[in-house]
Coordinates of C-alpha atoms and ligand atoms in Angstrom, one line a residue:
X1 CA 100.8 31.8 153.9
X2 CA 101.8 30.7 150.7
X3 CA 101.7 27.3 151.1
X4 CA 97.6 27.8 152.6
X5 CA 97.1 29.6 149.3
X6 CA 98.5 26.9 147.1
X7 CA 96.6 24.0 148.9
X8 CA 93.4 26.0 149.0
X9 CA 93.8 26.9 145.1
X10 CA 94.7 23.2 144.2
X11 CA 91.5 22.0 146.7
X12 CA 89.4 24.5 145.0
X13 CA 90.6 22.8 141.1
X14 CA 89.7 19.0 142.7
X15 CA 86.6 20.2 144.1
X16 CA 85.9 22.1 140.7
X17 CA 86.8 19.5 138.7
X18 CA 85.1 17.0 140.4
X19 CA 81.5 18.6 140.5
X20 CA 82.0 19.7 136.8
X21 CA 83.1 15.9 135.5
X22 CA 79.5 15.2 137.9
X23 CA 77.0 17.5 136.1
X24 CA 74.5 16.1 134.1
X25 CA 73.1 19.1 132.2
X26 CA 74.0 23.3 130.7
X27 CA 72.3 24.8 132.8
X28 CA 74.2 23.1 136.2
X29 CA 78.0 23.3 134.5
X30 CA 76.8 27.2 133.8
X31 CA 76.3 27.7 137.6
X32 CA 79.5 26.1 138.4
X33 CA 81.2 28.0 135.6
X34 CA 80.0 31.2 137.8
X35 CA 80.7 29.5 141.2
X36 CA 83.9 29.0 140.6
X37 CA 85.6 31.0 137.9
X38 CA 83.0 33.9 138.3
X39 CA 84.0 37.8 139.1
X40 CA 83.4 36.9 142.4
X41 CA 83.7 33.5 143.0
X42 CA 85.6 30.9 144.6
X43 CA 88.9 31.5 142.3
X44 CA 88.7 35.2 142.3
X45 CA 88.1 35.2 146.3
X46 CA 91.5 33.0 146.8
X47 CA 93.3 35.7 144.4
X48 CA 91.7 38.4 146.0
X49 CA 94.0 37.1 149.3
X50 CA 97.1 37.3 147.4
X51 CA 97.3 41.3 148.2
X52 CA 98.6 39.9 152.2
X53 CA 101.8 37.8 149.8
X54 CA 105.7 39.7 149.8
X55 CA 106.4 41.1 146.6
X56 CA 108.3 37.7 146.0
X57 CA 106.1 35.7 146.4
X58 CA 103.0 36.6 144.4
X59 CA 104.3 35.5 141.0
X60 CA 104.3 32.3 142.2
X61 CA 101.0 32.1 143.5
X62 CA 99.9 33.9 140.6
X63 CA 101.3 31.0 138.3
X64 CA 99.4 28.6 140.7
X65 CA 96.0 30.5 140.2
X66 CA 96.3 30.3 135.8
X67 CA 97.1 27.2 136.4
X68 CA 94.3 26.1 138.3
X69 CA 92.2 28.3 136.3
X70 CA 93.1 27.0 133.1
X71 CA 92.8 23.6 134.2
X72 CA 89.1 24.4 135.7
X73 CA 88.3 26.2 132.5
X74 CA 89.6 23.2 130.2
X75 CA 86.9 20.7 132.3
X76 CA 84.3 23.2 131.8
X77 CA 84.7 23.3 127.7
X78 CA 85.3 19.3 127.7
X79 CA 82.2 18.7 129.4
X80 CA 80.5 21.1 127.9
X81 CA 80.7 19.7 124.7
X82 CA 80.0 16.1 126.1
X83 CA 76.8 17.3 126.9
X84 CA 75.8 19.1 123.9
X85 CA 76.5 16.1 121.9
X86 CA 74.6 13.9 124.2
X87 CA 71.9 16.8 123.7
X88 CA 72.3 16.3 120.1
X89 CA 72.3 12.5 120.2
X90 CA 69.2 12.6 122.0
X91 CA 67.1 15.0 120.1
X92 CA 68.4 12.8 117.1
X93 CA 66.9 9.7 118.4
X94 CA 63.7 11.7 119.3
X95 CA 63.7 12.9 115.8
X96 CA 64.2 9.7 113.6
X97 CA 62.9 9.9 110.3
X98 CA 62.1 7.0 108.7
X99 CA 63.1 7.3 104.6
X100 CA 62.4 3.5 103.9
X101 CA 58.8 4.0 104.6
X102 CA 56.5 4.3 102.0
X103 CA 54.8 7.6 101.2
X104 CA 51.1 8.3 101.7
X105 CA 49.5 8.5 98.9
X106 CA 47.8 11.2 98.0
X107 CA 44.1 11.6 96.8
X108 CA 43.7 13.3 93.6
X109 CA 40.0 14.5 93.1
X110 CA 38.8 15.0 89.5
X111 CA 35.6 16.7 87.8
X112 CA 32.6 14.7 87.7
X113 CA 32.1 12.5 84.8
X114 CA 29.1 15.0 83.5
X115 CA 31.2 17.8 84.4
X116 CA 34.0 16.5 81.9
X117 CA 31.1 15.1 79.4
X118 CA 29.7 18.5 79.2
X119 CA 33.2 20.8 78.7
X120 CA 34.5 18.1 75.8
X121 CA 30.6 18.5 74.4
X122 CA 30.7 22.3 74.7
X123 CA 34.0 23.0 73.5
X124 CA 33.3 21.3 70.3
X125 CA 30.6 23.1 70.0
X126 CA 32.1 26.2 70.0
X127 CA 35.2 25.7 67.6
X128 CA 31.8 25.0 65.2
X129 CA 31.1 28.6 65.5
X130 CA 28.5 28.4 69.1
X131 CA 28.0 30.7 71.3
X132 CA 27.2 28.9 74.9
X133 CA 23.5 30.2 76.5
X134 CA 21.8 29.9 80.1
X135 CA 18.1 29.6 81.1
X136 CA 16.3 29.4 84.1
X137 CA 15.6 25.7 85.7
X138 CA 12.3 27.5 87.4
X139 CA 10.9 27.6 83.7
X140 CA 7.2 29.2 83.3
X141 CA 4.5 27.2 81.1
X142 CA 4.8 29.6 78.6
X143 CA 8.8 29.1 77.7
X144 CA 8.9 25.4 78.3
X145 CA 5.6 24.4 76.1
X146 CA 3.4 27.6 74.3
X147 CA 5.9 29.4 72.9
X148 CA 7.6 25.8 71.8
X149 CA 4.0 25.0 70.0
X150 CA 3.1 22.8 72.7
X151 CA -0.8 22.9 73.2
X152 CA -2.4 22.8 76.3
X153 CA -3.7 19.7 75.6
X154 CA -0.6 17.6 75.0
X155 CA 0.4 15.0 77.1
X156 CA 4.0 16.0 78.2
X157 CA 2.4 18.9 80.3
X158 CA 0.8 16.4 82.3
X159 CA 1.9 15.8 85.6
X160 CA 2.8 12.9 84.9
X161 CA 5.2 14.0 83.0
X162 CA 6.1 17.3 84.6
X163 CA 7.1 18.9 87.9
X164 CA 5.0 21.9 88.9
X165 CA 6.1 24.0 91.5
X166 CA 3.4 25.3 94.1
X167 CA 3.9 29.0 94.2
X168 CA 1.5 31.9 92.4
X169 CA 2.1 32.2 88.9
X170 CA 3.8 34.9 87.0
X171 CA 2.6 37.9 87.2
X172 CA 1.9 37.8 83.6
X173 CA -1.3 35.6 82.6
X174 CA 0.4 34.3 79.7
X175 CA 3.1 32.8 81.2
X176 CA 1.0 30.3 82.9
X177 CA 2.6 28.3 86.0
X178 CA 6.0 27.5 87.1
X179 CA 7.6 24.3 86.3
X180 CA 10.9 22.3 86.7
X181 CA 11.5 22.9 82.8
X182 CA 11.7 19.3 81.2
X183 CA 13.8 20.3 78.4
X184 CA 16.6 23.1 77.8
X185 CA 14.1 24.1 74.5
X186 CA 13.0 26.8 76.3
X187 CA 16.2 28.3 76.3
X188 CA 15.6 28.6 72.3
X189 CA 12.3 30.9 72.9
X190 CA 13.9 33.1 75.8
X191 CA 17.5 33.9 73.4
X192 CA 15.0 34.7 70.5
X193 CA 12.8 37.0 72.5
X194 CA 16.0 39.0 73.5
X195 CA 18.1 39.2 70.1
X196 CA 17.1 39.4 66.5
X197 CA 18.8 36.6 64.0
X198 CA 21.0 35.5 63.2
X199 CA 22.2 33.6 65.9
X200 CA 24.2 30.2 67.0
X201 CA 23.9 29.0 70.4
X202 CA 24.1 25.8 72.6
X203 CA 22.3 25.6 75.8
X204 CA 23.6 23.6 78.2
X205 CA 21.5 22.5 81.8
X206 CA 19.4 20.8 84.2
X207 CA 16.1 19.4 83.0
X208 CA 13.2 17.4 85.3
X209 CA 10.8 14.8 84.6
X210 CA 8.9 12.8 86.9
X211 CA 9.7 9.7 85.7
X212 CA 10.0 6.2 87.2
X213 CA 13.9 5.8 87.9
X214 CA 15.0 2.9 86.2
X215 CA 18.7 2.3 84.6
X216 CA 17.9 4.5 81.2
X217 CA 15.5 7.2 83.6
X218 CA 16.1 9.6 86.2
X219 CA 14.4 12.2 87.6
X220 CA 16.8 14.6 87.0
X221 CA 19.2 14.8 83.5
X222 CA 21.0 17.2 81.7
X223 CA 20.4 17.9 77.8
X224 CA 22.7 20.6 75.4
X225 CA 20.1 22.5 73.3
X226 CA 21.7 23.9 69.5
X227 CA 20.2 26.4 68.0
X228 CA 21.1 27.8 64.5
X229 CA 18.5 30.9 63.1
X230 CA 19.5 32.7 59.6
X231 CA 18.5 34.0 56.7
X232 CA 18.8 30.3 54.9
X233 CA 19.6 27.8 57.4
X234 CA 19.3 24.2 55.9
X235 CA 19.0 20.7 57.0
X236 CA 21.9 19.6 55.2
X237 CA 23.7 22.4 57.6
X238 CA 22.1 20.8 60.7
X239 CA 23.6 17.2 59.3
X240 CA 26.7 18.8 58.4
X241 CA 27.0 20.2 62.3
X242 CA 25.5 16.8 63.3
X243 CA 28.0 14.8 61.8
X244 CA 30.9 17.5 62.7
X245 CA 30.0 17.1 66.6
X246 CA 29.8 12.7 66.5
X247 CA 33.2 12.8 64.5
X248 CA 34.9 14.7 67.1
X249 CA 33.4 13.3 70.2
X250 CA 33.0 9.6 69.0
X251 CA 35.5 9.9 66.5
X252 CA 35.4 9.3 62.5
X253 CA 34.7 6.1 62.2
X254 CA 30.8 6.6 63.7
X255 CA 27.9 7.3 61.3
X256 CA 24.8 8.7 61.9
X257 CA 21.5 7.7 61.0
X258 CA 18.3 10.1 60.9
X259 CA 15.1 8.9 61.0
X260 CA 11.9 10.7 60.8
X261 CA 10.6 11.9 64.4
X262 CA 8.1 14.5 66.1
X263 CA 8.5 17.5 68.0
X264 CA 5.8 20.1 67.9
X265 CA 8.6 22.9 67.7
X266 CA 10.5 21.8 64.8
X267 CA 9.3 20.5 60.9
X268 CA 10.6 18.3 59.9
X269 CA 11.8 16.2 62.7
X270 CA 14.4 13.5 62.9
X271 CA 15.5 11.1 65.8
X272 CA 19.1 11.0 64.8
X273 CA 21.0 7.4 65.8
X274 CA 25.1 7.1 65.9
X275 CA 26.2 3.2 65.4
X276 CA 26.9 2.0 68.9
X277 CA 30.1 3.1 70.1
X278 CA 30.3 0.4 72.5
X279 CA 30.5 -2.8 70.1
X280 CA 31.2 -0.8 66.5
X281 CA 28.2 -1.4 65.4
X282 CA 28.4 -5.3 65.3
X283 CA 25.4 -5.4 67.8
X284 CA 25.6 -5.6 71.7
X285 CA 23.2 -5.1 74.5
X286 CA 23.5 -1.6 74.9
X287 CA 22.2 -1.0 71.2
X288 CA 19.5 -4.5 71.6
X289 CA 21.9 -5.9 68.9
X290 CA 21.0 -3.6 66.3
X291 CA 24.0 -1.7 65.7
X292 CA 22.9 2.0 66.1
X293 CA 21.7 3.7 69.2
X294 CA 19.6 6.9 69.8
X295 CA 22.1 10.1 70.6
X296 CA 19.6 13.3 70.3
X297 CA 16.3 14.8 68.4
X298 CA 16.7 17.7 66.0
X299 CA 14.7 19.5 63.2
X300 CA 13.8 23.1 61.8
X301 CA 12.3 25.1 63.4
X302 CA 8.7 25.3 63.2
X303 CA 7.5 28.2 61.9
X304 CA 5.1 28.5 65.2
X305 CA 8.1 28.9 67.4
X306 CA 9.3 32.0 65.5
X307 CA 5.8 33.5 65.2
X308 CA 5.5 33.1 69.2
X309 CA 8.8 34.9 69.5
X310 CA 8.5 37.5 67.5
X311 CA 10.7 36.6 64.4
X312 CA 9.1 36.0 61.0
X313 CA 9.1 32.6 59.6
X314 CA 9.2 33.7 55.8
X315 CA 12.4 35.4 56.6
X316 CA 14.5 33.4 58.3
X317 CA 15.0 29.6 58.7
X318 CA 16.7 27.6 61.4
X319 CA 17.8 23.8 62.8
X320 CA 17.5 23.1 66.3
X321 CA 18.6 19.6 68.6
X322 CA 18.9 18.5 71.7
X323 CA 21.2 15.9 73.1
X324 CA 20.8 14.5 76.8
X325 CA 24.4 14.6 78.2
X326 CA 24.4 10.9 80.1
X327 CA 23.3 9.4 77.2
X328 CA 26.4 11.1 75.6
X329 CA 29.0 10.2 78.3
X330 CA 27.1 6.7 78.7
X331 CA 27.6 5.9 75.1
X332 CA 31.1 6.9 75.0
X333 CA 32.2 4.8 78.3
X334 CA 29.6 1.7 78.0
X335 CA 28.0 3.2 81.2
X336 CA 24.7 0.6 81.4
X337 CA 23.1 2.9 84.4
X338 CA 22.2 6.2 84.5
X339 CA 22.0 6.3 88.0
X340 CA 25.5 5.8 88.7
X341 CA 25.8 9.1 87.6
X342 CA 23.7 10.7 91.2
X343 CA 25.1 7.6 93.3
X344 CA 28.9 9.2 94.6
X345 CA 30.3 5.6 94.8
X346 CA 33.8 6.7 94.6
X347 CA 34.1 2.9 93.0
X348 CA 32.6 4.6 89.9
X349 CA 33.8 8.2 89.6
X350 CA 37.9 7.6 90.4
X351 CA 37.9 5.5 87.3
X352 CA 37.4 9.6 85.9
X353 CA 39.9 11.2 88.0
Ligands
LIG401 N1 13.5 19.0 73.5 C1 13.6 17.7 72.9 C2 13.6 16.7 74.0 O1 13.8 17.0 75.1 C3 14.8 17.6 72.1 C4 14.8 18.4 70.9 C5 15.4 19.7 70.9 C6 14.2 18.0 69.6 C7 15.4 20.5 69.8 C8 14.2 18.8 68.5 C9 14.8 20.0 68.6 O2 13.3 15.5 73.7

């Protein structure tokens, strides 16, 4: 009896050991971990016969069965650990991160070139003491020409010139039609109307002219409007501010140059020049080799525009300009074509990123 026992038991480790040292994954060495060395598997089974062995004879079977157990248990650990470091090997492999290869790059988007124009333009502007003010694009006849002393007959309200928009007009008969506005002047009558003086403003925004695009024209623009209205406001204060804004956007080494001008909303009038930012002044293309190049128009304000708003001209004086902002930004860069500005070739806006 004993002996059947013993052979069966060392059978049973062979057999065991064999099938475990076979096994090719977890899952199939768990099953033979139950098969065999389970509460009720092959081991426990030839203990479980042990109860028919004399008293003498069990420790020595007994022995047999650790034995074999331990031996069977040992296989189990060994080649379980084979396999999870296969496991580990593999998913390795799989897994391979290449550190030599080079990064991708990433793309790093920027404000537009107008966008970045206009915040250096305004923030200048307001460590002078401005305020920053909005108006409508949809601008009514009356704000963008009659209040700006603008008569009916002059030629910038032609269509040529200017953008009507077909809808009814205003309900109020003076306001006239609706227009793209073609300047950001009307932004000077609409603040007036709603505050009494003094004030100090700039207007950035959109303006529209139907104009044949060409490199120096588009369709579409963007001007900063100032507005200063006190009890005394001089030209030498409208210089002053002039001169202030150039030096701190072209820096100090550009002068300005003011030259008599027209505007029906201001007296006097001056076209106001900078020396070319792109060749110093020593004459290049961009200035027709004169040295100075147009930046804005400016004057006080006529005495008209404050009558139409409601102020009165023999109490209070004021300087108004207007700049267009790709002029500005195409003066400062020795940008030749305004249209590069509407195009989106990425060529042309990364080197602002
Ligand atoms: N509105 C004028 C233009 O568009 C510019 C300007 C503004 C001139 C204010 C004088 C005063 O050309």
């Amino acid at each position: 009896m004993l002996t059947t026992l013993v052979t069966c038991l060392s059978e049973l480790q062979d057999a065991a050991c064999a099938a475990i040292a076979a096994a090719t994954a977890l899952k199939e060495l768990e099953a033979l971990d139950a098969q065999y060395l389970g509460r009720k598997g092959a081991l426990a089974q030839c203990m479980g016969a042990m109860k028919g062995l004399s008293a003498a004879d069990k420790p020595a079977l007994g022995k047999v069965a650790n034995d074999a157990k331990a031996v069977v248990t040992a296989a189990l650990e060994t080649r379980r650990a084979t396999l999870l470091d296969a496991a580990d090997a593999q998913s390795l492999a799989q897994d391979a991160l290449d550190v030599t290869l080079p990064g991708r790059a990433r793309v790093q988007g920027g404000a537009h070139p107008l966008a970045q124009t206009l915040r250096e333009m305004l923030d200048i502007f307001q460590r002078l003491g401005f305020a920053i003010e909005e108006g409508p694009e949809i601008e009514d006849e009356w704000h963008n020409f009659d209040a700006l002393n603008i008569p009916a007959s002059h030629p910038a309200r032609d269509v040529q010139d200017t953008f009507f928009i077909n809808a009814a007009p205003a309900a109020d008969p003076r306001a006239g039609r609706f227009i793209l506005r073609t300047h950001t002047s009307p932004v000077q009558a609409r603040v007036m109307q709603q505050t009494t003086p003094p004030l100090r403003f700039v207007a950035p925004g959109r303006v529209y002219r139907n104009e044949r695009i060409d490199a120096s024209h588009y369709t579409i623009f963007h001007q900063v409007e100032g507005l200063y209205v006190d009890r005394a406001v001089s030209f030498a204060q409208l210089k002053g501010t002039l001169l202030d804004f150039a030096h701190a956007y072209y820096g100090p080494q550009v002068k300005l140059r003011f030259r008599p001008g027209y505007f029906p909303f201001t007296e006097p009038s001056a076209e106001v020049d900078i020396t070319c930012s792109v060749c110093s002044g020593r004459g290049c293309s961009v200035c027709k080799q004169t040295g100075w190049v147009e930046i804005l128009g400016a004057g006080m304000v006529h005495p008209n525009v404050f009558r139409a708003v409601g102020y009165d001209p023999d109490a209070v004086t004021g300087f108004a300009f207007g700049m267009g902002v790709e002029r500005i930004a195409m003066l400062k860069y020795g940008i030749d074509d305004i249209r590069l500005f509407y195009e989106n070739d990425l060529r042309f806006l990364t080197q602002f990123a």
